[in-house]
Amino acid sequence: MRLVHTIEEMREQSRAARAKAGHLALVPTMGALHQGHLSLVRAAGARASAVAVSIFVNPTQFAPGEDFAVYPRTLAADLKALEAEGVELVFAPSVDEMYASNNLTWVVVEGLSERLCGASRPGHFRGVSTVVLKLLHIITPDSAFFGQKDALQVAIIRRMVRDLNLATTIEVCPIVRDPDGLALSSRNRYLTPEDRQSALVLSRSLAQAEKLFKGGERRSDRLIQAAKQAFAREPRARLDYFEIVDLDTIEPVPTITQPVLIAVAAFLGRTRLIDNLILTP
Ligand code: PAF
């Protein structure tokens, strides 16, 4: 496994890996890797003959006052885990390397970037789409793997790839959960034991909505009401949003007649967690 810190070397190494392997897959991450990330690495390995993983805590997707400074950085442990997975290339650039030109150019996927998490994290998706486009340009992977947990991120990146005619195929892998249902996230490590317990309300509220749906309920407001009741019984958790939206446009869907995304975000103390599921009538 080769660890690369500069854009120039990463371009060269990616070109060589593609030429040798035929198919190079990329798993973009911000490090602090958990089993969710490793499931993406394994899916990429099943699809491609060479896998590259980027580890970059991207400052432009954090708003002032968010957790950029304290975001977990665990490079040594991450490298060990990636080596064990047989990863070919790890790209871990510095902030100066990625933003040396003091960016004036930004990628905004209009109409999507302000929805769901974009409403409470202004500028977040501008940072995400810009850094992902940079990574796709530097590494030119044949495929790139993302987790379904960041459902809006997936919709935005798919749309960017389509609108800008990029050649990379975007692959999406299922959410990985702890046995009690909590979706894995690098931010789970911020939670106190009490908040970790209360955080189960995210997956529980989704399960309650799904149960009603399976019982025949198709009105989104009824499902949302049930989810809000679950939150009312869990005062440590502060609901940010619980929405039922179209998978591509992320517009609210009042009556479920086609597959929809149910997405939830909530604060436990200062930690903001997200979760979602897809309902198919
Ligand atoms: O999902 C993430 O970890 C980040 O948003 C990503 C895609 C690596 C961009 O910084």
Short mmCIF file of C-alpha atoms and ligand atoms in Angstrom, two decimals:
data_model
loop_
_atom_site.label_atom_id
_atom_site.label_comp_id
_atom_site.label_asym_id
_atom_site.label_seq_id
_atom_site.Cartn_x
_atom_site.Cartn_y
_atom_site.Cartn_z
CA MET A 1 0.00 0.00 0.00
CA ARG A 2 1.37 3.40 -0.94
CA LEU A 3 0.67 6.56 1.08
CA VAL A 4 0.63 9.69 -1.06
CA HIS A 5 0.50 13.30 0.15
CA THR A 6 0.83 15.39 -3.01
CA ILE A 7 -1.55 15.92 -5.91
CA GLU A 8 1.21 15.43 -8.46
CA GLU A 9 2.27 12.05 -7.09
CA MET A 10 -1.36 10.96 -6.69
CA ARG A 11 -2.02 11.75 -10.36
CA GLU A 12 0.98 9.62 -11.38
CA GLN A 13 0.19 6.73 -9.04
CA SER A 14 -3.50 6.69 -10.05
CA ARG A 15 -2.58 6.67 -13.74
CA ALA A 16 -0.17 3.78 -13.19
CA ALA A 17 -2.70 1.84 -11.06
CA ARG A 18 -5.41 2.28 -13.70
CA ALA A 19 -3.08 1.20 -16.49
CA LYS A 20 -2.02 -1.90 -14.56
CA ALA A 21 -5.32 -2.86 -12.96
CA GLY A 22 -7.80 -1.83 -15.65
CA HIS A 23 -10.34 -0.51 -13.12
CA LEU A 24 -9.45 1.85 -10.29
CA ALA A 25 -12.09 2.50 -7.62
CA LEU A 26 -12.02 5.42 -5.18
CA VAL A 27 -13.46 5.55 -1.67
CA PRO A 28 -13.43 9.21 -0.53
CA THR A 29 -13.35 9.58 3.27
CA MET A 30 -12.47 12.04 6.01
CA GLY A 31 -10.71 9.25 7.96
CA ALA A 32 -11.64 8.08 11.48
CA LEU A 33 -12.58 4.93 9.63
CA HIS A 34 -15.23 2.55 10.97
CA GLN A 35 -16.92 -0.57 9.61
CA GLY A 36 -19.16 1.58 7.40
CA HIS A 37 -16.10 2.93 5.55
CA LEU A 38 -14.55 -0.54 5.42
CA SER A 39 -17.75 -1.90 3.84
CA LEU A 40 -17.25 0.66 1.05
CA VAL A 41 -13.61 -0.42 0.67
CA ARG A 42 -14.71 -4.07 0.40
CA ALA A 43 -17.43 -3.23 -2.15
CA ALA A 44 -14.85 -1.26 -4.14
CA GLY A 45 -12.43 -4.20 -3.96
CA ALA A 46 -15.11 -6.55 -5.28
CA ARG A 47 -15.72 -4.24 -8.25
CA ALA A 48 -12.19 -3.06 -9.08
CA SER A 49 -8.75 -4.56 -9.34
CA ALA A 50 -7.21 -1.57 -7.51
CA VAL A 51 -8.70 0.56 -4.73
CA ALA A 52 -7.65 4.07 -3.72
CA VAL A 53 -8.90 5.66 -0.49
CA SER A 54 -8.66 9.39 0.19
CA ILE A 55 -8.40 10.64 3.75
CA PHE A 56 -8.96 14.38 3.96
CA VAL A 57 -10.85 16.35 6.59
CA ASN A 58 -12.19 18.94 4.21
CA PRO A 59 -12.37 22.37 5.90
CA THR A 60 -14.70 23.88 3.29
CA GLN A 61 -17.59 21.59 4.26
CA PHE A 62 -17.52 22.74 7.90
CA ALA A 63 -19.27 25.98 8.86
CA PRO A 64 -17.65 28.29 11.45
CA GLY A 65 -18.44 26.86 14.88
CA GLU A 66 -18.74 23.28 13.61
CA ASP A 67 -16.35 20.50 14.62
CA PHE A 68 -13.54 20.90 12.02
CA ALA A 69 -10.85 21.54 14.67
CA VAL A 70 -11.82 18.56 16.81
CA TYR A 71 -12.93 16.15 14.06
CA PRO A 72 -11.21 12.82 14.90
CA ARG A 73 -7.93 12.32 13.03
CA THR A 74 -6.70 8.75 13.38
CA LEU A 75 -4.33 8.33 10.43
CA ALA A 76 -2.14 5.55 11.91
CA ALA A 77 -5.12 3.34 12.77
CA ASP A 78 -6.79 4.14 9.43
CA LEU A 79 -3.69 3.10 7.49
CA LYS A 80 -3.48 -0.16 9.41
CA ALA A 81 -7.13 -0.98 8.64
CA LEU A 82 -6.71 -0.10 4.94
CA GLU A 83 -3.53 -2.16 4.62
CA ALA A 84 -5.42 -5.15 6.01
CA GLU A 85 -8.11 -4.61 3.32
CA GLY A 86 -5.50 -4.75 0.55
CA VAL A 87 -5.92 -1.12 -0.53
CA GLU A 88 -3.43 -0.04 -3.22
CA LEU A 89 -3.25 3.73 -2.71
CA VAL A 90 -4.06 6.12 0.13
CA PHE A 91 -4.24 9.83 -0.67
CA ALA A 92 -3.86 11.96 2.48
CA PRO A 93 -3.12 15.53 1.34
CA SER A 94 -2.74 18.53 3.65
CA VAL A 95 -5.23 21.42 3.54
CA ASP A 96 -2.53 23.59 1.90
CA GLU A 97 -2.00 20.97 -0.79
CA MET A 98 -5.73 20.72 -1.64
CA TYR A 99 -6.49 24.44 -1.40
CA ALA A 100 -3.11 25.93 -2.38
CA SER A 101 -4.76 28.17 -4.94
CA ASN A 102 -7.08 29.73 -2.32
CA ASN A 103 -10.17 28.55 -4.25
CA LEU A 104 -12.31 31.03 -6.12
CA THR A 105 -14.07 28.24 -8.01
CA TRP A 106 -16.86 26.33 -6.32
CA VAL A 107 -19.30 23.63 -7.38
CA VAL A 108 -22.89 24.13 -6.26
CA VAL A 109 -25.61 21.70 -7.25
CA GLU A 110 -28.44 24.20 -7.17
CA GLY A 111 -31.81 23.20 -5.80
CA LEU A 112 -30.38 20.19 -3.93
CA SER A 113 -27.62 21.73 -1.81
CA GLU A 114 -30.07 23.69 0.36
CA ARG A 115 -32.38 20.75 1.15
CA LEU A 116 -32.37 18.54 4.31
CA CYS A 117 -28.93 18.94 5.99
CA GLY A 118 -28.14 21.79 3.59
CA ALA A 119 -30.82 23.90 5.31
CA SER A 120 -29.15 23.67 8.72
CA ARG A 121 -25.56 23.54 7.37
CA PRO A 122 -25.34 26.39 4.83
CA GLY A 123 -22.36 25.97 2.51
CA HIS A 124 -21.77 22.36 3.56
CA PHE A 125 -22.65 20.76 0.23
CA ARG A 126 -20.74 23.41 -1.74
CA GLY A 127 -17.65 22.18 0.14
CA VAL A 128 -18.55 18.52 -0.41
CA SER A 129 -19.22 18.77 -4.15
CA THR A 130 -16.12 20.92 -4.71
CA VAL A 131 -13.76 18.56 -2.89
CA VAL A 132 -15.29 15.46 -4.49
CA LEU A 133 -14.88 17.02 -7.95
CA LYS A 134 -11.25 17.85 -7.11
CA LEU A 135 -10.66 14.22 -6.01
CA LEU A 136 -12.32 12.85 -9.15
CA HIS A 137 -10.10 15.08 -11.29
CA ILE A 138 -6.90 14.18 -9.46
CA ILE A 139 -7.51 10.42 -9.28
CA THR A 140 -9.83 9.89 -12.33
CA PRO A 141 -11.26 6.67 -10.87
CA ASP A 142 -13.52 4.42 -12.95
CA SER A 143 -15.90 4.18 -9.98
CA ALA A 144 -16.34 5.95 -6.65
CA PHE A 145 -18.07 4.46 -3.60
CA PHE A 146 -20.29 6.38 -1.13
CA GLY A 147 -22.49 5.34 1.79
CA GLN A 148 -26.28 5.60 1.70
CA LYS A 149 -26.19 7.18 5.17
CA ASP A 150 -25.32 10.50 3.52
CA ALA A 151 -28.33 10.25 1.21
CA LEU A 152 -28.37 13.90 0.13
CA GLN A 153 -24.61 13.83 -0.49
CA VAL A 154 -25.23 10.83 -2.78
CA ALA A 155 -28.03 12.62 -4.67
CA ILE A 156 -25.84 15.73 -5.08
CA ILE A 157 -22.76 13.84 -6.28
CA ARG A 158 -24.82 11.77 -8.72
CA ARG A 159 -26.33 14.94 -10.10
CA MET A 160 -22.94 16.68 -10.36
CA VAL A 161 -21.47 13.69 -12.22
CA ARG A 162 -24.43 13.72 -14.62
CA ASP A 163 -24.51 17.50 -15.15
CA LEU A 164 -20.74 17.81 -15.65
CA ASN A 165 -20.47 14.65 -17.81
CA LEU A 166 -17.89 13.01 -15.59
CA ALA A 167 -16.83 9.49 -16.57
CA THR A 168 -16.76 8.03 -13.03
CA THR A 169 -19.58 5.64 -12.05
CA ILE A 170 -21.05 6.43 -8.63
CA GLU A 171 -21.78 3.36 -6.48
CA VAL A 172 -23.82 3.51 -3.28
CA CYS A 173 -23.54 1.00 -0.42
CA PRO A 174 -26.06 0.28 2.38
CA ILE A 175 -25.92 1.87 5.83
CA VAL A 176 -23.94 -0.17 8.37
CA ARG A 177 -25.42 -0.21 11.88
CA ASP A 178 -24.43 -1.25 15.37
CA PRO A 179 -26.44 -4.29 16.57
CA ASP A 180 -28.89 -1.97 18.40
CA GLY A 181 -29.65 -0.03 15.21
CA LEU A 182 -27.48 3.10 15.53
CA ALA A 183 -26.03 3.99 12.11
CA LEU A 184 -22.21 4.03 12.23
CA SER A 185 -20.68 7.49 12.08
CA SER A 186 -17.27 8.93 12.92
CA ARG A 187 -19.17 11.39 15.12
CA ASN A 188 -20.68 8.62 17.33
CA ARG A 189 -17.46 8.77 19.33
CA TYR A 190 -18.48 12.26 20.59
CA LEU A 191 -21.54 10.79 22.37
CA THR A 192 -21.75 10.30 26.14
CA PRO A 193 -23.18 6.88 27.17
CA GLU A 194 -26.55 8.60 27.88
CA ASP A 195 -26.59 10.38 24.52
CA ARG A 196 -25.51 7.15 22.75
CA GLN A 197 -28.62 5.47 24.25
CA SER A 198 -30.90 8.39 23.32
CA ALA A 199 -29.47 8.46 19.78
CA LEU A 200 -31.34 5.23 19.11
CA VAL A 201 -34.41 7.42 18.62
CA LEU A 202 -33.19 8.17 15.08
CA SER A 203 -33.41 4.57 13.87
CA ARG A 204 -36.48 3.96 16.08
CA SER A 205 -38.38 6.86 14.50
CA LEU A 206 -37.56 5.52 11.03
CA ALA A 207 -38.68 2.03 12.08
CA GLN A 208 -41.99 3.42 13.38
CA ALA A 209 -42.65 5.24 10.14
CA GLU A 210 -41.75 2.10 8.19
CA LYS A 211 -44.11 0.01 10.33
CA LEU A 212 -47.03 2.34 9.58
CA PHE A 213 -46.10 2.31 5.90
CA LYS A 214 -46.03 -1.51 5.86
CA GLY A 215 -49.47 -1.41 7.51
CA GLY A 216 -50.76 0.48 4.46
CA GLU A 217 -50.38 4.15 5.48
CA ARG A 218 -49.32 6.25 2.49
CA ARG A 219 -49.78 9.79 3.85
CA SER A 220 -46.41 11.27 4.70
CA ASP A 221 -47.82 13.59 7.39
CA ARG A 222 -49.06 10.53 9.36
CA LEU A 223 -45.62 8.90 9.20
CA ILE A 224 -43.93 12.15 10.20
CA GLN A 225 -46.34 12.58 13.13
CA ALA A 226 -45.47 9.08 14.43
CA ALA A 227 -41.76 9.87 14.15
CA LYS A 228 -42.19 13.16 16.00
CA GLN A 229 -43.99 11.31 18.80
CA ALA A 230 -40.94 9.05 19.16
CA PHE A 231 -38.78 12.18 19.55
CA ALA A 232 -41.21 13.69 22.07
CA ARG A 233 -40.53 10.64 24.28
CA GLU A 234 -36.75 11.21 24.05
CA PRO A 235 -36.06 14.71 25.41
CA ARG A 236 -32.23 14.39 25.23
CA ALA A 237 -32.55 14.34 21.43
CA ARG A 238 -33.43 17.56 19.58
CA LEU A 239 -35.02 16.86 16.22
CA ASP A 240 -33.57 18.90 13.33
CA TYR A 241 -35.75 17.44 10.57
CA PHE A 242 -37.75 14.34 9.68
CA GLU A 243 -38.73 14.48 6.01
CA ILE A 244 -40.13 12.23 3.33
CA VAL A 245 -38.75 13.23 -0.06
CA ASP A 246 -38.28 12.16 -3.65
CA LEU A 247 -35.03 10.19 -4.11
CA ASP A 248 -33.66 12.42 -6.88
CA THR A 249 -35.22 15.86 -6.49
CA ILE A 250 -35.30 15.72 -2.63
CA GLU A 251 -38.66 17.53 -2.83
CA PRO A 252 -41.23 16.59 -0.14
CA VAL A 253 -43.67 13.86 -1.20
CA PRO A 254 -47.14 14.21 0.43
CA THR A 255 -48.45 10.77 -0.65
CA ILE A 256 -46.14 7.83 -1.20
CA THR A 257 -46.79 6.32 -4.61
CA GLN A 258 -43.18 5.80 -5.67
CA PRO A 259 -39.94 4.97 -3.79
CA VAL A 260 -39.12 7.74 -1.30
CA LEU A 261 -36.33 8.68 1.06
CA ILE A 262 -37.21 9.15 4.72
CA ALA A 263 -34.43 11.19 6.28
CA VAL A 264 -33.89 12.28 9.86
CA ALA A 265 -31.33 14.49 11.60
CA ALA A 266 -31.12 15.25 15.31
CA PHE A 267 -28.80 16.77 17.87
CA LEU A 268 -27.58 14.90 20.94
CA GLY A 269 -25.93 17.70 22.88
CA ARG A 270 -23.72 19.40 20.26
CA THR A 271 -23.44 16.27 18.13
CA ARG A 272 -25.59 16.17 15.02
CA LEU A 273 -26.46 12.71 13.69
CA ILE A 274 -28.33 11.62 10.56
CA ASP A 275 -30.05 8.45 9.40
CA ASN A 276 -32.43 7.43 6.63
CA LEU A 277 -34.20 4.63 4.84
CA ILE A 278 -35.85 4.10 1.50
CA LEU A 279 -39.51 3.04 1.34
CA THR A 280 -40.75 1.32 -1.79
CA PRO A 281 -44.54 0.96 -2.22
O1 PAF B 1 -18.73 11.59 3.34
C1 PAF B 1 -17.63 12.11 3.64
O2 PAF B 1 -16.85 11.56 4.44
C2 PAF B 1 -17.23 13.43 3.01
O3 PAF B 1 -18.32 14.27 2.87
C3 PAF B 1 -16.50 13.25 1.67
C4 PAF B 1 -17.38 12.62 0.62
C5 PAF B 1 -15.25 12.40 1.88
C6 PAF B 1 -16.06 14.63 1.15
O4 PAF B 1 -15.22 15.28 2.03
#
